Amino acid sequence: MCDEEDEEIMKKDDFNFEAMKEIKKISFMLIFLFSCQKGKQLQTLETVATIETVPQIDIVINNYCLTNQQEKIQFIVYNRNLKIKRSGHVYDSDGDGLDDDQELKATELGLDPLKAYTFDNFYDDLIIFKSGLTASEIPSLPVASEVDADNDGIPDVVENLLGTEIVKPDSDEDGLPDLLELHFGLNPIKTFDAAADSDADGVDNTKEISSGMPLSESNAKSEFLKKYELKITNEVVSNNNAQTCYKYTVKGLALNPILDVNKIQFFFLHKTNSELNYIFRTYLLTLNSLVKNNDPLNNKTRYILELDYLTEINTP
Amino acid sequence: MKTIHRLFPMILAINLNFILIFINFSLLQSCKGKKELDPLQISTSIEVAQVEAEFCDQKFQDIKTQKLYINLIDTSASAQKTDPTYIMRFHPIIQDSQADHGRAEDLYTLINFNDDAQVLIPWTPRGTENTPYYNNLVYNTYNNPSSWGGDQGFSDMTKGVLLAKSLIIKYIEDNVIFSGNNTVLEITLMVASDGRPTSQTQGELTEAQVLDAFVGNAQNPNNGLMGLLKNSNYSRYINKINVVSTYFWGNMLGGQYGATADPTHEALMREIALRTGGRFLMFNYGRPVNYNLFGDAAKKIKKELLSAHLHFKSFVWDPKSKEPKYDSDGDGIMDEKERELGSNPEVIDTDGDGLNDGVEYKLTGKPCRENDCSKSEIFPLCISFADENNVISDLDGDGLNNCEENLLATSYSVADTNFNGITDYEEYQMGINPALPNSWTMDSDGDKKRNFDEILQFLPSNINNNQLADVGIKPVTYFMEKTLELNDGRSCYRLVINNVPSRFNATPTDLYLVYQDFSSTKTNYFSRASFNVSANQSTKIINEDFKQIDLDTIP
């Protein structure tokens, strides 16, 4: 009912971004009109083959250099405008961590799926939705500002509300920064959930996040999930007495074709002596600027984006 | 002479040992005689079963946030009419008393500290209608120093902080633990001071003395007000403790109390805010405090599924033979050991003394107190936990009663003391210490599988998987998918679990759903479905089979 009209077109591997946008806009409005209020029946195992596909991109990050006192700990990349579930892709047009579908369903709050801050008050829609506040309670929230002592993407006053630490980007020190935990439905002040395996499929939650897989659904028995599983490799490019430089390659990051610009979130964590250093950056990827490259190995064309860590990622 | 002195206790000990062995032996005999053994049950034969579950996230629960405001005020010299600014020092609290928070359920208390501390105004509700009442109380109290003993010229704020801590504990014990309505406290403690803390006996207090009252110290981190958050008996009821340290300096006339602030005292008050994660405010001339900075709105708590796992409570791994053995009653001792020790392998507490056979065995070396396993009185260490009907309750509903939890050093009010998503009872039954903040990501037996994954898959975490006896054990597999997404953000799931260990016939097994919430508490919430699995059969579990455990279930 909700999402079937455009299936045929979606199956094509060669994407026309503009055409996709139009189609999805229509289907988006349909969703809004019918709004699927009764809950959406998800596709089960048997129908997996018909799930639509979206374009994917390979990202190469050059010049990630660490001194010999620094040790790399974690690297995560995800697209804030799209998530992958067993039943297919879900879009998050405003990249606030709350799917469009969920925003539309939360009718009482009147959330805008195209606006991360529906209420213009430094509390993003995800926080509002998860706090369980009703629309009438929102004006009573403490007045917030953009002041963010730890630069973790969550303003201090909002951190107060969440109970997270104002001066620690990773309040529970589980290796996943607070904002990332919020985006993936984990608790930023609980240490255990990063190492737990919510769907007991043998892949712990941190690994699920770094490979773009769902946290509370098994990865097994799904060609669809296999196709969109992120493959991340790194290689040492140069190495001398002072520093080691790495090149990261991310293969197969899914893109939201409806939007002109996708918000790609990067997270680098490294350790200097015993101190952890968090680099948490958003890169705005313009779809129309992408150029297809031939991938003779797989006999198809792929989008490839090369980024420089020093100039394009590690700058706020 | 010396030799005999040394030998005497040894001889006594040997004799005692003989007596004990004799008692044990007769105990063994007497119990064995009672139980007809079924030879089929002695050998462990492991079959496999399937479990299929369909369930939805729990409905959201209104967790009530009860706000407690504690105002600590130094009254030294302040009530003397010779000090024209005396009322100014209390300006923050008076401002606050005039502000309308509009939440009738919020409670305020006013504590005065001088050489000692007194509660001047006990918990008083603050709603729109009560505002003038509270306001008057504050004014009247400070305008009538004789009502609180007047000024003594000292300002020992540590007394006030510790009095506040005891008030909080009393409030939790009297109003929160047994209320059963899921209340969490948000506490705001404001300390209003106007100079260095001094006491009659110790003179000026050191920074360490003052900080100890707020945050404890390296040796005693549970000391002090913030120690409440580390005390598992209380921490689950406390969402947050906001500390606001304030320093009033100067006055309208200028100079009498210093035209500039005292840097030593300012540093102390700043340190208090820093160490408690609170706020420091310095003011003169009664600059108002914005209490909005310290408050939260009430929250409806959305619980999100953290994990789903089976507890194979009818089995334990035997480290000697490296194979699983039956534990029919789930008391953590395998049946064959219970038979050897003389307790009933099918009754969790054979002698009915309030301690399950496993805990009693670990404590005393015997699962039954008396020479035979007939009913006995409540175990001595448990008497204080028993009610008038000699029943020991299980406050957190995890399957270990309050006395057992006390002896195992786990919290009787938190089902999952070490917050690892597995209840205290499960860990205990599997032979893991539930009180340890264990590293679940570690691989204790060095077989390249994390302890956490092994527990989920019915593999032992303390025996290398390569050394297991070949009894046809396959790791348990879970397959989970979302089937439905509801409008309020909840989801429904289908879960298929294969290779579930089973006897040939009915084998008690539990399925746990673990939820975490989005509030600033670390607590895990558990739902449990208890059922039997049987060899080569599939057992279907539905939403209604799950019961919430933990305090929610208290009638």
PDB file of N, CA and C in Angstrom, chain A residues 171-215:
ATOM      1  N   SER A 171      29.798  10.117  26.795  1.00  0.00           N
ATOM      2  CA  SER A 171      29.532  10.172  28.234  1.00  0.00           C
ATOM      3  C   SER A 171      29.771   8.842  28.928  1.00  0.00           C
ATOM      4  N   ASP A 172      29.422   7.736  28.261  1.00  0.00           N
ATOM      5  CA  ASP A 172      29.569   6.444  28.944  1.00  0.00           C
ATOM      6  C   ASP A 172      30.878   5.736  28.602  1.00  0.00           C
ATOM      7  N   GLU A 173      31.728   6.421  27.822  1.00  0.00           N
ATOM      8  CA  GLU A 173      33.063   5.901  27.498  1.00  0.00           C
ATOM      9  C   GLU A 173      33.026   4.500  26.911  1.00  0.00           C
ATOM     10  N   ASP A 174      32.039   4.258  26.056  1.00  0.00           N
ATOM     11  CA  ASP A 174      31.973   2.938  25.437  1.00  0.00           C
ATOM     12  C   ASP A 174      32.525   2.942  24.016  1.00  0.00           C
ATOM     13  N   GLY A 175      33.137   4.067  23.628  1.00  0.00           N
ATOM     14  CA  GLY A 175      33.744   4.131  22.297  1.00  0.00           C
ATOM     15  C   GLY A 175      32.811   4.699  21.248  1.00  0.00           C
ATOM     16  N   LEU A 176      31.535   4.865  21.571  1.00  0.00           N
ATOM     17  CA  LEU A 176      30.598   5.477  20.638  1.00  0.00           C
ATOM     18  C   LEU A 176      30.175   6.831  21.198  1.00  0.00           C
ATOM     19  N   PRO A 177      30.365   7.919  20.437  1.00  0.00           N
ATOM     20  CA  PRO A 177      30.000   9.236  20.961  1.00  0.00           C
ATOM     21  C   PRO A 177      28.480   9.363  21.145  1.00  0.00           C
ATOM     22  N   ASP A 178      28.102  10.297  22.005  1.00  0.00           N
ATOM     23  CA  ASP A 178      26.695  10.444  22.401  1.00  0.00           C
ATOM     24  C   ASP A 178      25.755  10.595  21.204  1.00  0.00           C
ATOM     25  N   LEU A 179      26.124  11.464  20.260  1.00  0.00           N
ATOM     26  CA  LEU A 179      25.218  11.729  19.139  1.00  0.00           C
ATOM     27  C   LEU A 179      24.984  10.462  18.308  1.00  0.00           C
ATOM     28  N   LEU A 180      26.046   9.721  18.094  1.00  0.00           N
ATOM     29  CA  LEU A 180      25.955   8.480  17.329  1.00  0.00           C
ATOM     30  C   LEU A 180      25.013   7.499  18.039  1.00  0.00           C
ATOM     31  N   GLU A 181      25.150   7.400  19.349  1.00  0.00           N
ATOM     32  CA  GLU A 181      24.285   6.483  20.100  1.00  0.00           C
ATOM     33  C   GLU A 181      22.822   6.891  19.969  1.00  0.00           C
ATOM     34  N   LEU A 182      22.577   8.191  20.021  1.00  0.00           N
ATOM     35  CA  LEU A 182      21.202   8.667  19.873  1.00  0.00           C
ATOM     36  C   LEU A 182      20.661   8.298  18.493  1.00  0.00           C
ATOM     37  N   HIS A 183      21.482   8.485  17.467  1.00  0.00           N
ATOM     38  CA  HIS A 183      21.033   8.204  16.107  1.00  0.00           C
ATOM     39  C   HIS A 183      20.725   6.732  15.887  1.00  0.00           C
ATOM     40  N   PHE A 184      21.386   5.863  16.652  1.00  0.00           N
ATOM     41  CA  PHE A 184      21.171   4.436  16.446  1.00  0.00           C
ATOM     42  C   PHE A 184      20.351   3.795  17.560  1.00  0.00           C
ATOM     43  N   GLY A 185      19.695   4.620  18.370  1.00  0.00           N
ATOM     44  CA  GLY A 185      18.781   4.076  19.376  1.00  0.00           C
ATOM     45  C   GLY A 185      19.478   3.458  20.569  1.00  0.00           C
ATOM     46  N   LEU A 186      20.741   3.812  20.783  1.00  0.00           N
ATOM     47  CA  LEU A 186      21.418   3.312  21.976  1.00  0.00           C
ATOM     48  C   LEU A 186      21.372   4.377  23.061  1.00  0.00           C
ATOM     49  N   ASN A 187      21.737   3.972  24.264  1.00  0.00           N
ATOM     50  CA  ASN A 187      21.678   4.884  25.388  1.00  0.00           C
ATOM     51  C   ASN A 187      23.057   5.497  25.636  1.00  0.00           C
ATOM     52  N   PRO A 188      23.178   6.833  25.487  1.00  0.00           N
ATOM     53  CA  PRO A 188      24.515   7.442  25.578  1.00  0.00           C
ATOM     54  C   PRO A 188      25.113   7.411  26.979  1.00  0.00           C
ATOM     55  N   ILE A 189      24.336   7.030  27.981  1.00  0.00           N
ATOM     56  CA  ILE A 189      24.960   6.930  29.305  1.00  0.00           C
ATOM     57  C   ILE A 189      25.023   5.492  29.788  1.00  0.00           C
ATOM     58  N   LYS A 190      24.834   4.540  28.888  1.00  0.00           N
ATOM     59  CA  LYS A 190      24.971   3.149  29.301  1.00  0.00           C
ATOM     60  C   LYS A 190      26.122   2.509  28.536  1.00  0.00           C
ATOM     61  N   THR A 191      27.087   1.991  29.277  1.00  0.00           N
ATOM     62  CA  THR A 191      28.299   1.479  28.654  1.00  0.00           C
ATOM     63  C   THR A 191      28.046   0.172  27.917  1.00  0.00           C
ATOM     64  N   PHE A 192      27.196  -0.648  28.495  1.00  0.00           N
ATOM     65  CA  PHE A 192      27.082  -2.017  28.014  1.00  0.00           C
ATOM     66  C   PHE A 192      26.502  -2.131  26.608  1.00  0.00           C
ATOM     67  N   ASP A 193      25.665  -1.165  26.209  1.00  0.00           N
ATOM     68  CA  ASP A 193      24.922  -1.387  24.968  1.00  0.00           C
ATOM     69  C   ASP A 193      25.791  -1.358  23.713  1.00  0.00           C
ATOM     70  N   ALA A 194      26.972  -0.754  23.793  1.00  0.00           N
ATOM     71  CA  ALA A 194      27.844  -0.730  22.624  1.00  0.00           C
ATOM     72  C   ALA A 194      28.391  -2.122  22.337  1.00  0.00           C
ATOM     73  N   ALA A 195      28.669  -2.867  23.388  1.00  0.00           N
ATOM     74  CA  ALA A 195      29.256  -4.201  23.224  1.00  0.00           C
ATOM     75  C   ALA A 195      28.188  -5.283  23.130  1.00  0.00           C
ATOM     76  N   ALA A 196      26.950  -4.938  23.503  1.00  0.00           N
ATOM     77  CA  ALA A 196      25.888  -5.943  23.469  1.00  0.00           C
ATOM     78  C   ALA A 196      25.564  -6.298  22.019  1.00  0.00           C
ATOM     79  N   ASP A 197      24.855  -7.386  21.854  1.00  0.00           N
ATOM     80  CA  ASP A 197      24.457  -7.827  20.516  1.00  0.00           C
ATOM     81  C   ASP A 197      22.936  -7.918  20.541  1.00  0.00           C
ATOM     82  N   SER A 198      22.279  -6.807  20.208  1.00  0.00           N
ATOM     83  CA  SER A 198      20.840  -6.695  20.430  1.00  0.00           C
ATOM     84  C   SER A 198      20.043  -7.767  19.698  1.00  0.00           C
ATOM     85  N   ASP A 199      20.479  -8.152  18.505  1.00  0.00           N
ATOM     86  CA  ASP A 199      19.715  -9.151  17.756  1.00  0.00           C
ATOM     87  C   ASP A 199      20.341 -10.534  17.859  1.00  0.00           C
ATOM     88  N   ALA A 200      21.348 -10.680  18.710  1.00  0.00           N
ATOM     89  CA  ALA A 200      22.000 -11.970  18.962  1.00  0.00           C
ATOM     90  C   ALA A 200      22.394 -12.684  17.678  1.00  0.00           C
ATOM     91  N   ASP A 201      22.790 -11.904  16.665  1.00  0.00           N
ATOM     92  CA  ASP A 201      23.181 -12.535  15.401  1.00  0.00           C
ATOM     93  C   ASP A 201      24.683 -12.736  15.302  1.00  0.00           C
ATOM     94  N   GLY A 202      25.375 -12.497  16.413  1.00  0.00           N
ATOM     95  CA  GLY A 202      26.812 -12.726  16.431  1.00  0.00           C
ATOM     96  C   GLY A 202      27.630 -11.507  16.059  1.00  0.00           C
ATOM     97  N   VAL A 203      26.953 -10.403  15.691  1.00  0.00           N
ATOM     98  CA  VAL A 203      27.663  -9.159  15.362  1.00  0.00           C
ATOM     99  C   VAL A 203      27.276  -8.133  16.418  1.00  0.00           C
ATOM    100  N   ASP A 204      28.240  -7.645  17.188  1.00  0.00           N
ATOM    101  CA  ASP A 204      27.859  -6.747  18.281  1.00  0.00           C
ATOM    102  C   ASP A 204      27.434  -5.375  17.740  1.00  0.00           C
ATOM    103  N   ASN A 205      26.776  -4.590  18.596  1.00  0.00           N
ATOM    104  CA  ASN A 205      26.151  -3.356  18.133  1.00  0.00           C
ATOM    105  C   ASN A 205      27.133  -2.382  17.493  1.00  0.00           C
ATOM    106  N   THR A 206      28.339  -2.283  18.051  1.00  0.00           N
ATOM    107  CA  THR A 206      29.327  -1.369  17.471  1.00  0.00           C
ATOM    108  C   THR A 206      29.683  -1.810  16.053  1.00  0.00           C
ATOM    109  N   LYS A 207      29.852  -3.113  15.863  1.00  0.00           N
ATOM    110  CA  LYS A 207      30.188  -3.614  14.521  1.00  0.00           C
ATOM    111  C   LYS A 207      29.018  -3.441  13.566  1.00  0.00           C
ATOM    112  N   GLU A 208      27.798  -3.581  14.077  1.00  0.00           N
ATOM    113  CA  GLU A 208      26.627  -3.382  13.214  1.00  0.00           C
ATOM    114  C   GLU A 208      26.612  -1.935  12.697  1.00  0.00           C
ATOM    115  N   ILE A 209      26.899  -1.010  13.600  1.00  0.00           N
ATOM    116  CA  ILE A 209      26.887   0.402  13.199  1.00  0.00           C
ATOM    117  C   ILE A 209      27.978   0.662  12.177  1.00  0.00           C
ATOM    118  N   SER A 210      29.176   0.119  12.424  1.00  0.00           N
ATOM    119  CA  SER A 210      30.267   0.432  11.503  1.00  0.00           C
ATOM    120  C   SER A 210      30.120  -0.303  10.176  1.00  0.00           C
ATOM    121  N   SER A 211      29.256  -1.324  10.113  1.00  0.00           N
ATOM    122  CA  SER A 211      29.048  -1.963   8.810  1.00  0.00           C
ATOM    123  C   SER A 211      27.680  -1.616   8.232  1.00  0.00           C
ATOM    124  N   GLY A 212      27.001  -0.644   8.861  1.00  0.00           N
ATOM    125  CA  GLY A 212      25.744  -0.145   8.309  1.00  0.00           C
ATOM    126  C   GLY A 212      24.580  -1.117   8.407  1.00  0.00           C
ATOM    127  N   MET A 213      24.665  -2.073   9.307  1.00  0.00           N
ATOM    128  CA  MET A 213      23.628  -3.100   9.407  1.00  0.00           C
ATOM    129  C   MET A 213      22.671  -2.795  10.570  1.00  0.00           C
ATOM    130  N   PRO A 214      21.438  -3.326  10.510  1.00  0.00           N
ATOM    131  CA  PRO A 214      20.470  -3.028  11.573  1.00  0.00           C
ATOM    132  C   PRO A 214      20.880  -3.666  12.909  1.00  0.00           C
ATOM    133  N   LEU A 215      20.571  -2.946  13.996  1.00  0.00           N
ATOM    134  CA  LEU A 215      20.979  -3.413  15.316  1.00  0.00           C
ATOM    135  C   LEU A 215      20.047  -4.466  15.884  1.00  0.00           C
TER     136      LEU A 215
END
